[in-house]
């Protein structure tokens, strides 16, 4: 008896998806440091929140650490794309370490913004997730007590500041647009003098990926987002898919995470990837689907991304 023909499956491929300019720049900085100096090159924290990327760089000779104490005196260290508190480069300089700062330029913009508000005597209400490296780095740009973290609408309702006439807000760059909007609305109601960013803090790549997922979600039976559980922007894409009307949305690190029972009865599968997930992981999900279904790809493109962030000069280890 002949095998039954594979069931048809339409994959709605969200675009833009995957790597953004800040992630590409950060990875390029580590690779350039390795090419110029040879291994090891130390990287403080995961350069981006993706295990595949981290493992690839580790295989090339990158050594990932959480503290500068783990970097030897003659070491070269790269700071991750999420940004670091001011105390970290200061410590590196005091030890005479060579370092490259891979902080995304859009995160650096938020840092400068928070500093500007602090110099003007304003308390900054920072919208974001406690403990996320980007938030830790942003809070660390100014003295303790200068920033109040706001994670939820409830936090916004009860946030206290020394002077309600001198207050501003900034946001983590990888948040959900809808969640941020609700929080900002509460803060504006409570603090009429509230000052905001000169330009939107949520980065172009986060916005584009969320809008692309929101476009495919209403007609998809299931949305898969390729990304890491500790990747804020990837987790937000899952939330956006659900909010936009998809009955189910799941995060997968690779095709190995897919529970194929999820696709029982699924005719239209939405697929995207967080800003720190390489395209090869998306391709592997598509290939795994082709092994099981008669796949038809339908790409839904909402924007063209042409932004490029040039890496800074790479430090060169002195000859011994």
GROMACS .gro file of C-alpha atoms in nm:
model
  320
    1UNK     CA    1   0.000   0.000   0.000
    2UNK     CA    2   0.143   0.340  -0.100
    3UNK     CA    3   0.222   0.586   0.172
    4UNK     CA    4  -0.039   0.857   0.215
    5UNK     CA    5   0.050   1.194   0.067
    6UNK     CA    6   0.180   1.438   0.329
    7UNK     CA    7  -0.076   1.680   0.466
    8UNK     CA    8  -0.050   2.036   0.327
    9UNK     CA    9   0.087   2.306   0.558
   10UNK     CA   10   0.117   2.675   0.478
   11UNK     CA   11   0.397   2.850   0.667
   12UNK     CA   12   0.337   3.221   0.713
   13UNK     CA   13   0.691   3.352   0.739
   14UNK     CA   14   0.700   3.684   0.925
   15UNK     CA   15   0.942   3.940   0.792
   16UNK     CA   16   1.144   4.114   0.927
   17UNK     CA   17   1.257   3.843   1.170
   18UNK     CA   18   1.580   3.728   1.335
   19UNK     CA   19   1.902   3.922   1.369
   20UNK     CA   20   1.888   4.301   1.402
   21UNK     CA   21   2.169   4.548   1.334
   22UNK     CA   22   2.269   4.567   1.702
   23UNK     CA   23   2.304   4.189   1.732
   24UNK     CA   24   2.500   4.165   1.407
   25UNK     CA   25   2.734   4.439   1.531
   26UNK     CA   26   2.790   4.268   1.867
   27UNK     CA   27   2.873   3.932   1.708
   28UNK     CA   28   3.105   4.104   1.458
   29UNK     CA   29   3.294   4.272   1.746
   30UNK     CA   30   3.365   3.936   1.911
   31UNK     CA   31   3.470   3.775   1.583
   32UNK     CA   32   3.697   4.067   1.493
   33UNK     CA   33   3.861   4.055   1.836
   34UNK     CA   34   3.928   3.683   1.788
   35UNK     CA   35   4.062   3.736   1.435
   36UNK     CA   36   4.299   4.013   1.543
   37UNK     CA   37   4.420   3.861   1.868
   38UNK     CA   38   4.348   3.491   1.857
   39UNK     CA   39   4.175   3.315   2.144
   40UNK     CA   40   4.086   3.359   2.416
   41UNK     CA   41   3.867   3.667   2.401
   42UNK     CA   42   3.651   3.710   2.710
   43UNK     CA   43   3.288   3.817   2.682
   44UNK     CA   44   3.105   3.951   2.985
   45UNK     CA   45   2.762   3.787   2.989
   46UNK     CA   46   2.612   3.618   2.681
   47UNK     CA   47   2.692   3.849   2.391
   48UNK     CA   48   2.328   3.805   2.284
   49UNK     CA   49   2.060   3.583   2.435
   50UNK     CA   50   2.090   3.284   2.203
   51UNK     CA   51   2.258   2.953   2.286
   52UNK     CA   52   2.340   2.872   1.922
   53UNK     CA   53   2.529   3.201   1.881
   54UNK     CA   54   2.708   3.163   2.214
   55UNK     CA   55   2.815   2.806   2.135
   56UNK     CA   56   2.940   2.909   1.790
   57UNK     CA   57   3.154   3.188   1.938
   58UNK     CA   58   3.275   2.961   2.217
   59UNK     CA   59   3.396   2.713   1.955
   60UNK     CA   60   3.594   2.997   1.795
   61UNK     CA   61   3.767   3.075   2.127
   62UNK     CA   62   3.535   3.315   2.311
   63UNK     CA   63   3.518   3.262   2.688
   64UNK     CA   64   3.196   3.379   2.850
   65UNK     CA   65   3.217   3.517   3.204
   66UNK     CA   66   2.982   3.695   3.441
   67UNK     CA   67   3.240   3.902   3.630
   68UNK     CA   68   3.559   4.082   3.533
   69UNK     CA   69   3.731   3.895   3.817
   70UNK     CA   70   3.733   3.598   3.579
   71UNK     CA   71   3.937   3.790   3.317
   72UNK     CA   72   4.318   3.764   3.354
   73UNK     CA   73   4.537   4.075   3.360
   74UNK     CA   74   4.636   4.045   2.993
   75UNK     CA   75   4.285   3.956   2.878
   76UNK     CA   76   4.068   4.124   2.619
   77UNK     CA   77   3.702   4.155   2.717
   78UNK     CA   78   3.390   4.242   2.517
   79UNK     CA   79   3.081   4.384   2.689
   80UNK     CA   80   2.752   4.236   2.570
   81UNK     CA   81   2.494   4.398   2.343
   82UNK     CA   82   2.264   4.458   2.642
   83UNK     CA   83   2.494   4.722   2.793
   84UNK     CA   84   2.671   4.740   3.128
   85UNK     CA   85   2.670   4.972   3.430
   86UNK     CA   86   2.930   5.249   3.419
   87UNK     CA   87   3.122   5.074   3.696
   88UNK     CA   88   3.218   4.789   3.462
   89UNK     CA   89   3.429   4.979   3.205
   90UNK     CA   90   3.567   5.185   3.494
   91UNK     CA   91   3.685   4.864   3.661
   92UNK     CA   92   3.832   4.741   3.331
   93UNK     CA   93   4.027   5.065   3.291
   94UNK     CA   94   4.152   5.052   3.650
   95UNK     CA   95   4.290   4.704   3.583
   96UNK     CA   96   4.439   4.805   3.250
   97UNK     CA   97   4.224   4.555   3.060
   98UNK     CA   98   4.166   4.600   2.689
   99UNK     CA   99   3.795   4.603   2.613
  100UNK     CA  100   3.541   4.656   2.337
  101UNK     CA  101   3.190   4.775   2.411
  102UNK     CA  102   2.930   4.585   2.204
  103UNK     CA  103   2.635   4.769   2.363
  104UNK     CA  104   2.367   4.820   2.098
  105UNK     CA  105   2.369   5.187   1.992
  106UNK     CA  106   1.994   5.204   2.061
  107UNK     CA  107   2.055   5.089   2.418
  108UNK     CA  108   2.334   5.347   2.448
  109UNK     CA  109   2.079   5.610   2.341
  110UNK     CA  110   1.863   5.516   2.640
  111UNK     CA  111   2.171   5.541   2.865
  112UNK     CA  112   2.241   5.896   2.748
  113UNK     CA  113   1.874   5.984   2.790
  114UNK     CA  114   1.868   5.865   3.152
  115UNK     CA  115   2.189   6.060   3.221
  116UNK     CA  116   2.036   6.374   3.068
  117UNK     CA  117   1.729   6.349   3.290
  118UNK     CA  118   1.945   6.288   3.596
  119UNK     CA  119   2.154   6.599   3.524
  120UNK     CA  120   1.830   6.796   3.499
  121UNK     CA  121   1.725   6.676   3.845
  122UNK     CA  122   1.450   6.444   3.727
  123UNK     CA  123   1.368   6.104   3.870
  124UNK     CA  124   1.352   5.848   3.589
  125UNK     CA  125   1.070   5.594   3.582
  126UNK     CA  126   1.228   5.309   3.387
  127UNK     CA  127   0.984   5.066   3.227
  128UNK     CA  128   1.134   4.718   3.202
  129UNK     CA  129   1.198   4.380   3.361
  130UNK     CA  130   1.391   4.356   3.688
  131UNK     CA  131   1.719   4.170   3.653
  132UNK     CA  132   1.736   4.191   3.274
  133UNK     CA  133   2.094   4.286   3.174
  134UNK     CA  134   1.972   4.588   2.978
  135UNK     CA  135   1.786   4.723   3.280
  136UNK     CA  136   2.082   4.655   3.511
  137UNK     CA  137   2.307   4.844   3.269
  138UNK     CA  138   2.069   5.138   3.231
  139UNK     CA  139   2.015   5.181   3.605
  140UNK     CA  140   2.392   5.165   3.647
  141UNK     CA  141   2.445   5.481   3.439
  142UNK     CA  142   2.336   5.708   3.726
  143UNK     CA  143   2.370   5.711   4.108
  144UNK     CA  144   2.161   5.477   4.321
  145UNK     CA  145   1.809   5.606   4.382
  146UNK     CA  146   1.792   5.808   4.060
  147UNK     CA  147   1.579   5.549   3.881
  148UNK     CA  148   1.250   5.383   3.981
  149UNK     CA  149   1.180   5.055   3.802
  150UNK     CA  150   0.825   5.010   3.670
  151UNK     CA  151   0.741   4.659   3.549
  152UNK     CA  152   0.360   4.661   3.536
  153UNK     CA  153   0.054   4.885   3.520
  154UNK     CA  154   0.014   4.819   3.892
  155UNK     CA  155   0.368   4.946   3.953
  156UNK     CA  156   0.283   5.258   3.753
  157UNK     CA  157  -0.022   5.321   3.973
  158UNK     CA  158   0.181   5.314   4.294
  159UNK     CA  159   0.520   5.453   4.187
  160UNK     CA  160   0.647   5.733   4.414
  161UNK     CA  161   0.893   6.007   4.322
  162UNK     CA  162   1.045   6.286   4.535
  163UNK     CA  163   0.912   6.564   4.311
  164UNK     CA  164   0.616   6.494   4.076
  165UNK     CA  165   0.710   6.805   3.877
  166UNK     CA  166   1.054   6.666   3.794
  167UNK     CA  167   0.999   6.322   3.650
  168UNK     CA  168   1.068   6.143   3.321
  169UNK     CA  169   1.034   5.795   3.176
  170UNK     CA  170   1.244   5.566   2.960
  171UNK     CA  171   1.188   5.209   2.850
  172UNK     CA  172   1.375   4.887   2.789
  173UNK     CA  173   1.423   4.858   2.412
  174UNK     CA  174   1.276   4.508   2.374
  175UNK     CA  175   0.931   4.541   2.530
  176UNK     CA  176   0.583   4.486   2.389
  177UNK     CA  177   0.446   4.806   2.237
  178UNK     CA  178   0.099   4.742   2.382
  179UNK     CA  179   0.224   4.677   2.737
  180UNK     CA  180   0.448   4.983   2.730
  181UNK     CA  181   0.165   5.202   2.601
  182UNK     CA  182  -0.062   5.104   2.888
  183UNK     CA  183   0.206   5.177   3.147
  184UNK     CA  184   0.298   5.513   2.990
  185UNK     CA  185  -0.070   5.614   2.986
  186UNK     CA  186  -0.094   5.555   3.361
  187UNK     CA  187   0.227   5.748   3.430
  188UNK     CA  188   0.110   6.044   3.219
  189UNK     CA  189  -0.219   6.052   3.406
  190UNK     CA  190  -0.046   6.044   3.745
  191UNK     CA  191   0.240   6.280   3.654
  192UNK     CA  192   0.122   6.554   3.413
  193UNK     CA  193   0.475   6.700   3.403
  194UNK     CA  194   0.620   6.365   3.288
  195UNK     CA  195   0.886   6.398   3.020
  196UNK     CA  196   0.948   6.121   2.770
  197UNK     CA  197   1.218   6.022   2.524
  198UNK     CA  198   1.295   6.254   2.236
  199UNK     CA  199   1.241   5.949   2.016
  200UNK     CA  200   1.073   5.616   2.088
  201UNK     CA  201   1.291   5.392   2.307
  202UNK     CA  202   1.156   5.060   2.181
  203UNK     CA  203   1.392   4.982   1.896
  204UNK     CA  204   1.298   4.970   1.528
  205UNK     CA  205   1.375   4.596   1.510
  206UNK     CA  206   1.155   4.511   1.809
  207UNK     CA  207   0.872   4.718   1.659
  208UNK     CA  208   0.907   4.565   1.312
  209UNK     CA  209   0.914   4.208   1.441
  210UNK     CA  210   0.613   4.264   1.663
  211UNK     CA  211   0.412   4.420   1.380
  212UNK     CA  212   0.503   4.134   1.143
  213UNK     CA  213   0.390   3.875   1.399
  214UNK     CA  214   0.071   4.070   1.466
  215UNK     CA  215   0.003   4.063   1.090
  216UNK     CA  216   0.029   3.683   1.056
  217UNK     CA  217  -0.122   3.580   1.390
  218UNK     CA  218  -0.494   3.638   1.315
  219UNK     CA  219  -0.496   3.389   1.027
  220UNK     CA  220  -0.253   3.135   1.178
  221UNK     CA  221  -0.363   2.827   1.372
  222UNK     CA  222  -0.030   2.821   1.556
  223UNK     CA  223   0.265   3.063   1.576
  224UNK     CA  224   0.618   2.942   1.654
  225UNK     CA  225   0.879   3.197   1.761
  226UNK     CA  226   1.242   3.087   1.738
  227UNK     CA  227   1.434   3.234   2.030
  228UNK     CA  228   1.562   3.185   2.382
  229UNK     CA  229   1.358   3.185   2.703
  230UNK     CA  230   1.587   3.457   2.846
  231UNK     CA  231   1.544   3.673   2.534
  232UNK     CA  232   1.301   3.952   2.621
  233UNK     CA  233   1.218   4.040   2.261
  234UNK     CA  234   1.151   3.674   2.172
  235UNK     CA  235   0.916   3.628   2.467
  236UNK     CA  236   0.731   3.945   2.371
  237UNK     CA  237   0.674   3.806   2.019
  238UNK     CA  238   0.495   3.507   2.170
  239UNK     CA  239   0.276   3.745   2.372
  240UNK     CA  240   0.205   3.959   2.065
  241UNK     CA  241   0.094   3.653   1.866
  242UNK     CA  242  -0.152   3.557   2.138
  243UNK     CA  243  -0.281   3.911   2.179
  244UNK     CA  244  -0.330   3.942   1.801
  245UNK     CA  245  -0.569   3.649   1.797
  246UNK     CA  246  -0.367   3.335   1.734
  247UNK     CA  247  -0.516   3.047   1.939
  248UNK     CA  248  -0.169   2.916   2.029
  249UNK     CA  249   0.184   3.055   2.024
  250UNK     CA  250   0.497   2.881   2.146
  251UNK     CA  251   0.866   2.965   2.187
  252UNK     CA  252   1.118   2.713   2.052
  253UNK     CA  253   1.496   2.736   2.075
  254UNK     CA  254   1.544   2.498   1.779
  255UNK     CA  255   1.336   2.250   1.579
  256UNK     CA  256   1.415   1.992   1.849
  257UNK     CA  257   1.183   2.181   2.089
  258UNK     CA  258   0.876   2.138   1.867
  259UNK     CA  259   0.608   1.910   2.005
  260UNK     CA  260   0.462   1.788   1.675
  261UNK     CA  261   0.126   1.724   1.841
  262UNK     CA  262   0.094   2.104   1.846
  263UNK     CA  263   0.049   2.084   1.468
  264UNK     CA  264  -0.240   1.837   1.479
  265UNK     CA  265  -0.510   2.001   1.270
  266UNK     CA  266  -0.291   2.304   1.193
  267UNK     CA  267  -0.324   2.426   0.833
  268UNK     CA  268  -0.152   2.763   0.867
  269UNK     CA  269   0.165   2.791   1.077
  270UNK     CA  270   0.306   3.134   1.162
  271UNK     CA  271   0.684   3.148   1.201
  272UNK     CA  272   0.913   3.424   1.326
  273UNK     CA  273   1.235   3.465   1.523
  274UNK     CA  274   1.359   3.699   1.792
  275UNK     CA  275   1.627   3.958   1.717
  276UNK     CA  276   1.902   3.739   1.863
  277UNK     CA  277   1.811   3.424   1.667
  278UNK     CA  278   2.007   3.344   1.348
  279UNK     CA  279   1.820   3.263   1.026
  280UNK     CA  280   1.970   2.912   1.015
  281UNK     CA  281   1.747   2.817   1.308
  282UNK     CA  282   1.439   2.932   1.116
  283UNK     CA  283   1.557   2.734   0.814
  284UNK     CA  284   1.593   2.424   1.032
  285UNK     CA  285   1.233   2.461   1.156
  286UNK     CA  286   1.113   2.489   0.796
  287UNK     CA  287   1.320   2.182   0.697
  288UNK     CA  288   1.173   1.981   0.986
  289UNK     CA  289   0.823   2.079   0.870
  290UNK     CA  290   0.905   1.972   0.512
  291UNK     CA  291   0.994   1.625   0.642
  292UNK     CA  292   0.638   1.588   0.773
  293UNK     CA  293   0.416   1.806   0.556
  294UNK     CA  294   0.371   1.934   0.203
  295UNK     CA  295   0.490   2.283   0.286
  296UNK     CA  296   0.399   2.603   0.104
  297UNK     CA  297   0.582   2.918   0.214
  298UNK     CA  298   0.401   3.250   0.223
  299UNK     CA  299   0.628   3.536   0.331
  300UNK     CA  300   0.454   3.834   0.489
  301UNK     CA  301   0.692   4.130   0.468
  302UNK     CA  302   0.601   4.449   0.651
  303UNK     CA  303   0.927   4.643   0.628
  304UNK     CA  304   1.272   4.647   0.472
  305UNK     CA  305   1.556   4.690   0.721
  306UNK     CA  306   1.869   4.861   0.591
  307UNK     CA  307   2.014   4.993   0.918
  308UNK     CA  308   2.379   4.907   0.979
  309UNK     CA  309   2.579   4.981   1.294
  310UNK     CA  310   2.952   4.993   1.228
  311UNK     CA  311   3.161   4.806   1.486
  312UNK     CA  312   3.415   5.014   1.681
  313UNK     CA  313   3.790   4.959   1.635
  314UNK     CA  314   3.890   4.626   1.787
  315UNK     CA  315   4.151   4.635   2.066
  316UNK     CA  316   4.484   4.471   1.982
  317UNK     CA  317   4.672   4.278   2.246
  318UNK     CA  318   5.026   4.409   2.295
  319UNK     CA  319   5.301   4.178   2.182
  320UNK     CA  320   5.475   4.012   2.477
   0.00000   0.00000   0.00000
